Amino acid sequence: MKYHLTFRYTFVLAVILLFCSCKGERKLPYYGMRDTKTVTNNDGSTTVDTIYQTIPAFKLLNQDSTEITNDTFKGKVYVADFFFTSCNTICPIMHRNMKKIFDNYKDNADVMLLSHTIDFKYDTPSVLKKYAQKLGVDGPKWQFAYGAKDTVYTLATKSYLVSVAQDDNDKQGYVHQGFLILIDKDRRIRGAYDGTNPEQVAQLEKDIPLLLAEDKS
Amino acid sequence: MRKLIILLSFSFTVICIFYSCQTADSVQRDAYYVNGRDLYIRHCQNCHGEKGEGLGELTPPLTDSIFMKQNKTQLACFIKNGVSKPLTIHGKVYEGKMPDFNLAPIDIAQLIVYITNGFGHKQGMYTPEQVAADLNKCR
């Protein structure tokens, strides 16, 4: 009789555990500042909506000296970062990793990459073009953006939440964080990954399909 | 039969003992190789990659054995002074600049032992004295 009871408890416990392990689909978080908006429903009642931080409108030049704006990335999921071509510390690692993503999504037009240079003195579009060609990624999928210092630095620190700065004490003249920022189709920040850390880059590779699936449903 | 087995296993053990004996030279070379790997990870791996594969046409790979052999006495200069002239590796021309690394001759020697014995090469020991001599002849 006692055994019988033990079995029953074990069974109940097993069922509970089984259900606990069935987690719902993982959803990527929203980063940045939030705001609220009160919306009036059809029946006259009101509810509060969350407004997430989005990447504001920008206008930059790409490696072909063509203007790129938000519309270039309209309806796309994209990975953004900040670098400069003469950087030989973290940038080669970041771009080695981004190139893997570039190769994996070669045939998927919904995924793009956007690298902003923070070296406004030297990295003109023609320098970026050469860099892209040498990296073997020149084409519309991976955009290399050039802009005035204020434009790019504000975009980095205020919108993509990546710290960048000019530093005359540094041997290379610039210091910046190596984050790869994942942006969804509605210009919201959905992930930030250290582009020099293999585990975090692996996480990014797992998160991109999630984001692509989310936008389809 | 039993004697034979005992004899065989005994002689096998003896051979193994002798075989595993390392000379002082190879011990030193291995020490250089291991230290060189740490230096490589710190100073070179960003661009040249974990397996010396390079990065596109931006950074040349370190896997060209013929280049490594022909330019062995130049390697110290490349590391110490950087490179600004085009280099042909695996038949491809690389034009990018390599920055200079202000390292001590012992560090350069360890690095050279690592990159000329790793990545599929086997060129043996390189001493700080050889590095110092190479550096005097930098072009």
Coordinates of C-alpha atoms in Angstrom, one line a residue:
Chain A
M1 CA 0.0 0.0 0.0
K2 CA 2.8 2.3 1.0
Y3 CA 4.7 1.5 -2.2
H4 CA 1.6 2.3 -4.2
L5 CA 1.5 5.8 -2.7
T6 CA 5.1 6.4 -3.4
F7 CA 4.6 5.4 -7.0
R8 CA 1.7 7.8 -7.3
Y9 CA 3.6 10.7 -5.9
T10 CA 6.5 10.0 -8.2
F11 CA 4.2 9.9 -11.2
V12 CA 2.6 13.3 -10.2
L13 CA 6.0 14.8 -9.6
A14 CA 7.2 13.5 -13.0
V15 CA 4.2 15.1 -14.8
I16 CA 4.8 18.4 -13.0
L17 CA 8.4 18.4 -14.0
L18 CA 7.5 17.5 -17.6
F19 CA 5.2 20.5 -17.8
C20 CA 7.8 22.8 -16.2
S21 CA 10.3 21.9 -18.8
C22 CA 7.9 22.9 -21.6
K23 CA 8.9 26.5 -21.8
G24 CA 7.3 28.7 -24.4
E25 CA 9.2 30.0 -27.3
R26 CA 12.1 32.2 -26.1
K27 CA 11.5 35.8 -27.0
L28 CA 14.3 38.3 -27.4
P29 CA 14.3 41.3 -25.0
Y30 CA 13.9 44.9 -26.0
Y31 CA 16.8 47.2 -25.0
G32 CA 17.0 50.9 -24.4
M33 CA 14.7 53.5 -22.9
R34 CA 11.0 52.9 -22.8
D35 CA 8.0 55.2 -22.9
T36 CA 4.3 54.7 -22.5
K37 CA 1.4 55.7 -24.6
T38 CA -2.3 55.6 -23.6
V39 CA -4.4 54.2 -26.4
T40 CA -8.2 54.3 -26.6
N41 CA -9.8 51.0 -27.5
N42 CA -12.8 50.6 -29.8
D43 CA -15.1 50.2 -26.8
G44 CA -14.0 53.5 -25.3
S45 CA -11.8 52.0 -22.6
T46 CA -8.1 52.9 -22.4
T47 CA -5.0 50.8 -22.1
V48 CA -1.3 51.7 -21.9
D49 CA 1.1 50.7 -24.6
T50 CA 4.9 50.5 -24.3
I51 CA 7.0 52.4 -26.7
Y52 CA 10.4 50.9 -27.2
Q53 CA 13.5 52.8 -28.2
T54 CA 14.1 52.8 -31.9
I55 CA 17.0 53.7 -34.2
P56 CA 16.2 57.2 -35.4
A57 CA 16.4 58.3 -39.0
F58 CA 19.9 58.5 -40.3
K59 CA 21.6 59.4 -43.5
L60 CA 25.2 58.2 -44.2
L61 CA 27.4 57.3 -47.1
N62 CA 28.3 53.7 -47.9
Q63 CA 31.4 52.2 -49.5
D64 CA 30.1 53.2 -52.9
S65 CA 29.6 56.8 -51.8
T66 CA 25.8 56.2 -52.1
E67 CA 23.5 57.6 -49.5
I68 CA 22.1 55.0 -47.1
T69 CA 19.2 55.6 -44.7
N70 CA 16.7 53.6 -42.6
D71 CA 15.0 52.7 -45.8
T72 CA 18.0 50.7 -46.9
F73 CA 17.3 48.4 -44.0
K74 CA 13.5 48.6 -44.3
G75 CA 11.9 45.3 -43.3
K76 CA 15.3 43.7 -42.6
V77 CA 16.9 42.3 -39.5
Y78 CA 20.4 43.7 -39.2
V79 CA 23.6 43.5 -37.2
A80 CA 25.3 46.8 -36.6
D81 CA 28.8 47.6 -35.2
F82 CA 31.3 50.4 -34.9
F83 CA 34.9 50.0 -36.1
F84 CA 37.7 51.6 -38.1
T85 CA 39.8 50.1 -40.9
S86 CA 43.2 50.6 -39.3
C87 CA 42.2 49.1 -36.0
N88 CA 44.1 45.9 -35.3
T89 CA 42.9 45.0 -31.8
I90 CA 39.3 44.0 -31.6
C91 CA 38.0 44.9 -35.0
P92 CA 39.5 42.0 -37.0
I93 CA 38.0 39.6 -34.5
M94 CA 34.6 41.3 -34.7
H95 CA 34.6 41.3 -38.5
R96 CA 35.9 37.7 -38.6
N97 CA 32.8 36.8 -36.6
M98 CA 30.5 39.0 -38.7
K99 CA 31.8 37.5 -41.8
K100 CA 30.6 34.1 -40.6
I101 CA 27.1 35.6 -40.3
F102 CA 27.5 37.1 -43.7
D103 CA 28.4 33.7 -45.2
N104 CA 25.6 31.9 -43.3
Y105 CA 22.9 34.3 -44.5
K106 CA 24.3 34.9 -48.0
D107 CA 21.1 33.8 -49.6
N108 CA 18.7 35.4 -47.1
A109 CA 18.0 38.9 -48.1
D110 CA 16.2 39.6 -44.8
V111 CA 19.5 39.7 -42.9
M112 CA 21.9 42.6 -43.4
L113 CA 25.0 44.0 -41.7
L114 CA 26.0 47.6 -41.1
S115 CA 29.5 48.6 -40.0
H116 CA 30.0 52.3 -39.1
T117 CA 33.5 53.7 -39.1
I118 CA 34.5 56.0 -36.3
D119 CA 37.6 57.2 -38.1
F120 CA 36.1 60.2 -39.8
K121 CA 39.5 61.4 -40.8
Y122 CA 40.9 58.5 -42.8
D123 CA 38.1 56.0 -43.5
T124 CA 36.5 57.7 -46.5
P125 CA 34.1 55.7 -48.6
S126 CA 36.9 54.7 -51.0
V127 CA 38.9 53.3 -48.1
L128 CA 35.9 51.5 -46.9
K129 CA 35.3 50.1 -50.3
K130 CA 38.9 48.7 -50.4
Y131 CA 38.4 47.2 -47.0
A132 CA 35.2 45.5 -47.9
Q133 CA 36.7 44.1 -51.1
K134 CA 39.7 42.8 -49.2
L135 CA 37.5 41.2 -46.5
G136 CA 35.6 39.6 -49.4
V137 CA 32.2 41.0 -48.5
D138 CA 31.7 43.9 -50.9
G139 CA 28.1 44.1 -51.9
P140 CA 24.7 45.4 -50.8
K141 CA 24.3 42.9 -47.9
W142 CA 27.1 44.4 -45.8
Q143 CA 27.0 48.1 -45.7
F144 CA 30.0 50.1 -44.5
A145 CA 28.9 53.5 -43.4
Y146 CA 30.8 56.8 -43.3
G147 CA 29.5 60.0 -41.7
A148 CA 30.5 63.1 -39.9
K149 CA 32.0 62.6 -36.4
D150 CA 29.0 64.0 -34.6
T151 CA 26.5 62.0 -36.6
V152 CA 28.2 58.7 -36.2
Y153 CA 29.2 59.2 -32.5
T154 CA 25.8 60.3 -31.5
L155 CA 24.2 57.4 -33.3
A156 CA 26.6 55.1 -31.5
T157 CA 26.2 56.3 -28.0
K158 CA 22.6 57.5 -28.0
S159 CA 20.9 55.1 -30.4
Y160 CA 22.9 51.8 -30.6
L161 CA 24.2 52.3 -27.0
V162 CA 27.8 51.5 -28.0
S163 CA 30.5 53.6 -26.4
V164 CA 32.9 55.2 -28.9
A165 CA 35.4 58.0 -28.4
Q166 CA 38.4 59.7 -29.9
D167 CA 41.4 59.3 -27.5
D168 CA 44.7 60.9 -28.3
N169 CA 46.4 58.9 -25.6
D170 CA 45.6 55.7 -27.3
K171 CA 48.1 54.4 -29.9
Q172 CA 45.5 54.1 -32.6
G173 CA 43.6 57.3 -31.7
Y174 CA 40.2 55.8 -31.0
V175 CA 38.6 53.6 -28.3
H176 CA 35.3 51.8 -28.8
Q177 CA 33.3 48.9 -27.6
G178 CA 33.1 45.8 -29.7
F179 CA 29.4 45.1 -29.5
L180 CA 27.4 43.6 -32.3
I181 CA 23.9 45.1 -32.0
L182 CA 20.9 43.2 -33.3
I183 CA 18.1 45.4 -34.7
D184 CA 14.7 44.1 -35.7
K185 CA 12.4 45.1 -38.6
D186 CA 10.8 47.8 -36.5
R187 CA 14.2 49.5 -35.7
R188 CA 14.2 48.2 -32.1
I189 CA 17.3 47.0 -30.3
R190 CA 16.9 43.3 -29.6
G191 CA 20.4 42.1 -28.7
A192 CA 23.9 43.3 -27.9
Y193 CA 26.7 40.8 -28.1
D194 CA 30.4 41.2 -27.5
G195 CA 31.8 40.6 -31.0
T196 CA 35.1 39.3 -29.6
N197 CA 33.6 36.6 -27.4
P198 CA 32.9 33.3 -29.2
E199 CA 30.1 32.3 -26.8
Q200 CA 28.2 35.6 -27.3
V201 CA 28.6 35.4 -31.0
A202 CA 27.3 31.9 -31.0
Q203 CA 24.3 33.3 -29.1
L204 CA 23.8 35.9 -31.7
E205 CA 23.8 33.2 -34.4
K206 CA 21.0 31.5 -32.4
D207 CA 19.0 34.7 -31.9
I208 CA 18.9 35.8 -35.5
P209 CA 16.6 32.9 -36.6
L210 CA 14.3 33.7 -33.6
L211 CA 14.0 37.3 -34.7
L212 CA 13.3 36.2 -38.3
A213 CA 10.6 33.8 -37.1
E214 CA 9.1 36.4 -34.8
D215 CA 8.5 38.8 -37.6
K216 CA 6.8 36.2 -39.8
S217 CA 4.2 35.2 -37.2
Chain B
M1 CA 56.0 -18.8 -25.0
R2 CA 55.6 -17.1 -21.7
K3 CA 59.2 -16.1 -21.7
L4 CA 58.9 -14.6 -25.1
I5 CA 55.9 -12.5 -24.1
I6 CA 57.7 -11.2 -21.0
L7 CA 60.8 -10.5 -23.1
L8 CA 58.8 -8.6 -25.7
S9 CA 56.9 -6.5 -23.3
F10 CA 60.1 -5.7 -21.4
S11 CA 62.0 -4.6 -24.5
F12 CA 58.9 -2.6 -25.6
T13 CA 58.9 -0.8 -22.3
V14 CA 62.6 -0.1 -22.5
I15 CA 62.2 1.3 -26.1
C16 CA 59.4 3.5 -24.9
I17 CA 61.5 4.8 -22.1
F18 CA 64.3 5.7 -24.4
Y19 CA 61.9 7.1 -27.0
S20 CA 60.2 9.4 -24.6
C21 CA 63.5 10.8 -23.4
Q22 CA 63.9 14.3 -24.8
T23 CA 67.1 16.0 -25.4
A24 CA 67.8 19.3 -23.7
D25 CA 67.4 21.0 -27.1
S26 CA 63.9 19.7 -27.7
V27 CA 62.8 20.6 -24.2
Q28 CA 64.0 24.2 -24.8
R29 CA 62.3 24.3 -28.2
D30 CA 59.0 23.1 -26.6
A31 CA 59.3 25.7 -23.9
Y32 CA 59.8 28.4 -26.6
Y33 CA 56.9 27.0 -28.6
V34 CA 54.5 27.2 -25.6
N35 CA 55.6 30.7 -24.6
G36 CA 55.4 31.7 -28.3
R37 CA 51.8 30.5 -28.4
D38 CA 50.9 32.8 -25.5
L39 CA 52.6 35.7 -27.3
Y40 CA 50.9 34.8 -30.5
I41 CA 47.4 34.9 -28.9
R42 CA 48.2 38.2 -27.3
H43 CA 49.7 40.0 -30.2
C44 CA 49.0 38.3 -33.5
Q45 CA 45.8 36.2 -33.3
N46 CA 43.4 39.2 -33.7
C47 CA 44.4 39.5 -37.4
H48 CA 46.2 36.3 -38.3
G49 CA 43.6 34.0 -36.7
E50 CA 43.6 31.1 -34.4
K51 CA 44.9 28.7 -37.0
G52 CA 47.1 31.2 -38.8
E53 CA 44.4 31.4 -41.5
G54 CA 44.6 35.2 -42.0
L55 CA 41.6 37.4 -42.7
G56 CA 40.4 37.8 -46.3
E57 CA 42.9 39.8 -48.3
L58 CA 43.4 42.1 -45.3
T59 CA 45.8 39.8 -43.4
P60 CA 47.9 37.1 -45.0
P61 CA 47.8 33.5 -43.7
L62 CA 50.9 32.1 -41.9
T63 CA 50.5 28.7 -43.6
D64 CA 52.8 29.2 -46.6
S65 CA 55.8 27.0 -45.7
I66 CA 57.9 28.1 -48.6
F67 CA 57.5 31.7 -47.7
M68 CA 58.3 30.9 -44.1
K69 CA 61.5 29.2 -45.1
Q70 CA 62.7 31.8 -47.6
N71 CA 62.0 34.7 -45.3
K72 CA 63.0 33.1 -42.1
T73 CA 65.7 35.7 -41.4
Q74 CA 63.2 38.5 -42.2
L75 CA 60.6 37.3 -39.7
A76 CA 62.2 39.1 -36.8
C77 CA 62.3 42.4 -38.8
F78 CA 58.6 42.0 -39.8
I79 CA 57.6 41.6 -36.2
K80 CA 59.8 44.4 -34.8
N81 CA 59.4 47.0 -37.5
G82 CA 56.1 46.1 -39.1
V83 CA 55.6 45.6 -42.9
S84 CA 54.6 48.2 -45.4
K85 CA 55.7 46.6 -48.6
P86 CA 53.6 44.1 -50.5
L87 CA 54.2 40.4 -49.7
T88 CA 53.3 37.4 -51.9
I89 CA 51.9 34.5 -49.9
H90 CA 50.4 31.4 -51.5
G91 CA 50.8 33.2 -54.8
K92 CA 48.6 36.1 -53.7
V93 CA 49.8 39.6 -53.2
Y94 CA 48.9 41.2 -49.8
E95 CA 49.3 45.0 -49.7
G96 CA 48.0 45.9 -46.3
K97 CA 50.3 47.3 -43.6
M98 CA 51.3 45.3 -40.6
P99 CA 51.9 47.3 -37.4
D100 CA 55.2 47.1 -35.5
F101 CA 55.5 45.2 -32.3
N102 CA 58.2 46.4 -29.9
L103 CA 59.1 43.1 -28.4
A104 CA 62.4 41.8 -26.8
P105 CA 64.6 39.4 -28.8
I106 CA 63.6 36.5 -26.5
D107 CA 59.9 37.2 -27.2
I108 CA 60.5 37.4 -30.9
A109 CA 62.5 34.2 -30.8
Q110 CA 59.6 32.4 -29.0
L111 CA 57.1 33.8 -31.5
I112 CA 59.2 32.7 -34.4
V113 CA 59.5 29.2 -33.0
Y114 CA 55.8 29.1 -32.6
I115 CA 54.8 30.3 -36.1
T116 CA 57.5 28.2 -37.8
N117 CA 56.6 25.0 -36.0
G118 CA 52.8 25.5 -35.7
F119 CA 50.4 25.9 -38.7
G120 CA 51.9 22.8 -40.4
H121 CA 55.5 23.9 -40.4
K122 CA 58.4 22.1 -38.8
Q123 CA 61.5 24.3 -38.8
G124 CA 62.9 23.7 -35.3
M125 CA 64.5 26.0 -32.8
Y126 CA 65.3 29.7 -33.2
T127 CA 67.4 31.6 -30.6
P128 CA 67.4 35.1 -29.3
E129 CA 71.0 35.4 -30.6
Q130 CA 69.8 34.6 -34.2
V131 CA 67.0 37.2 -33.7
A132 CA 69.5 39.9 -32.6
A133 CA 71.7 39.1 -35.6
D134 CA 68.6 39.3 -38.0
L135 CA 67.6 42.6 -36.5
N136 CA 70.9 44.1 -37.4
K137 CA 70.4 43.2 -41.0
C138 CA 66.9 44.5 -41.4
R139 CA 66.3 46.0 -44.8

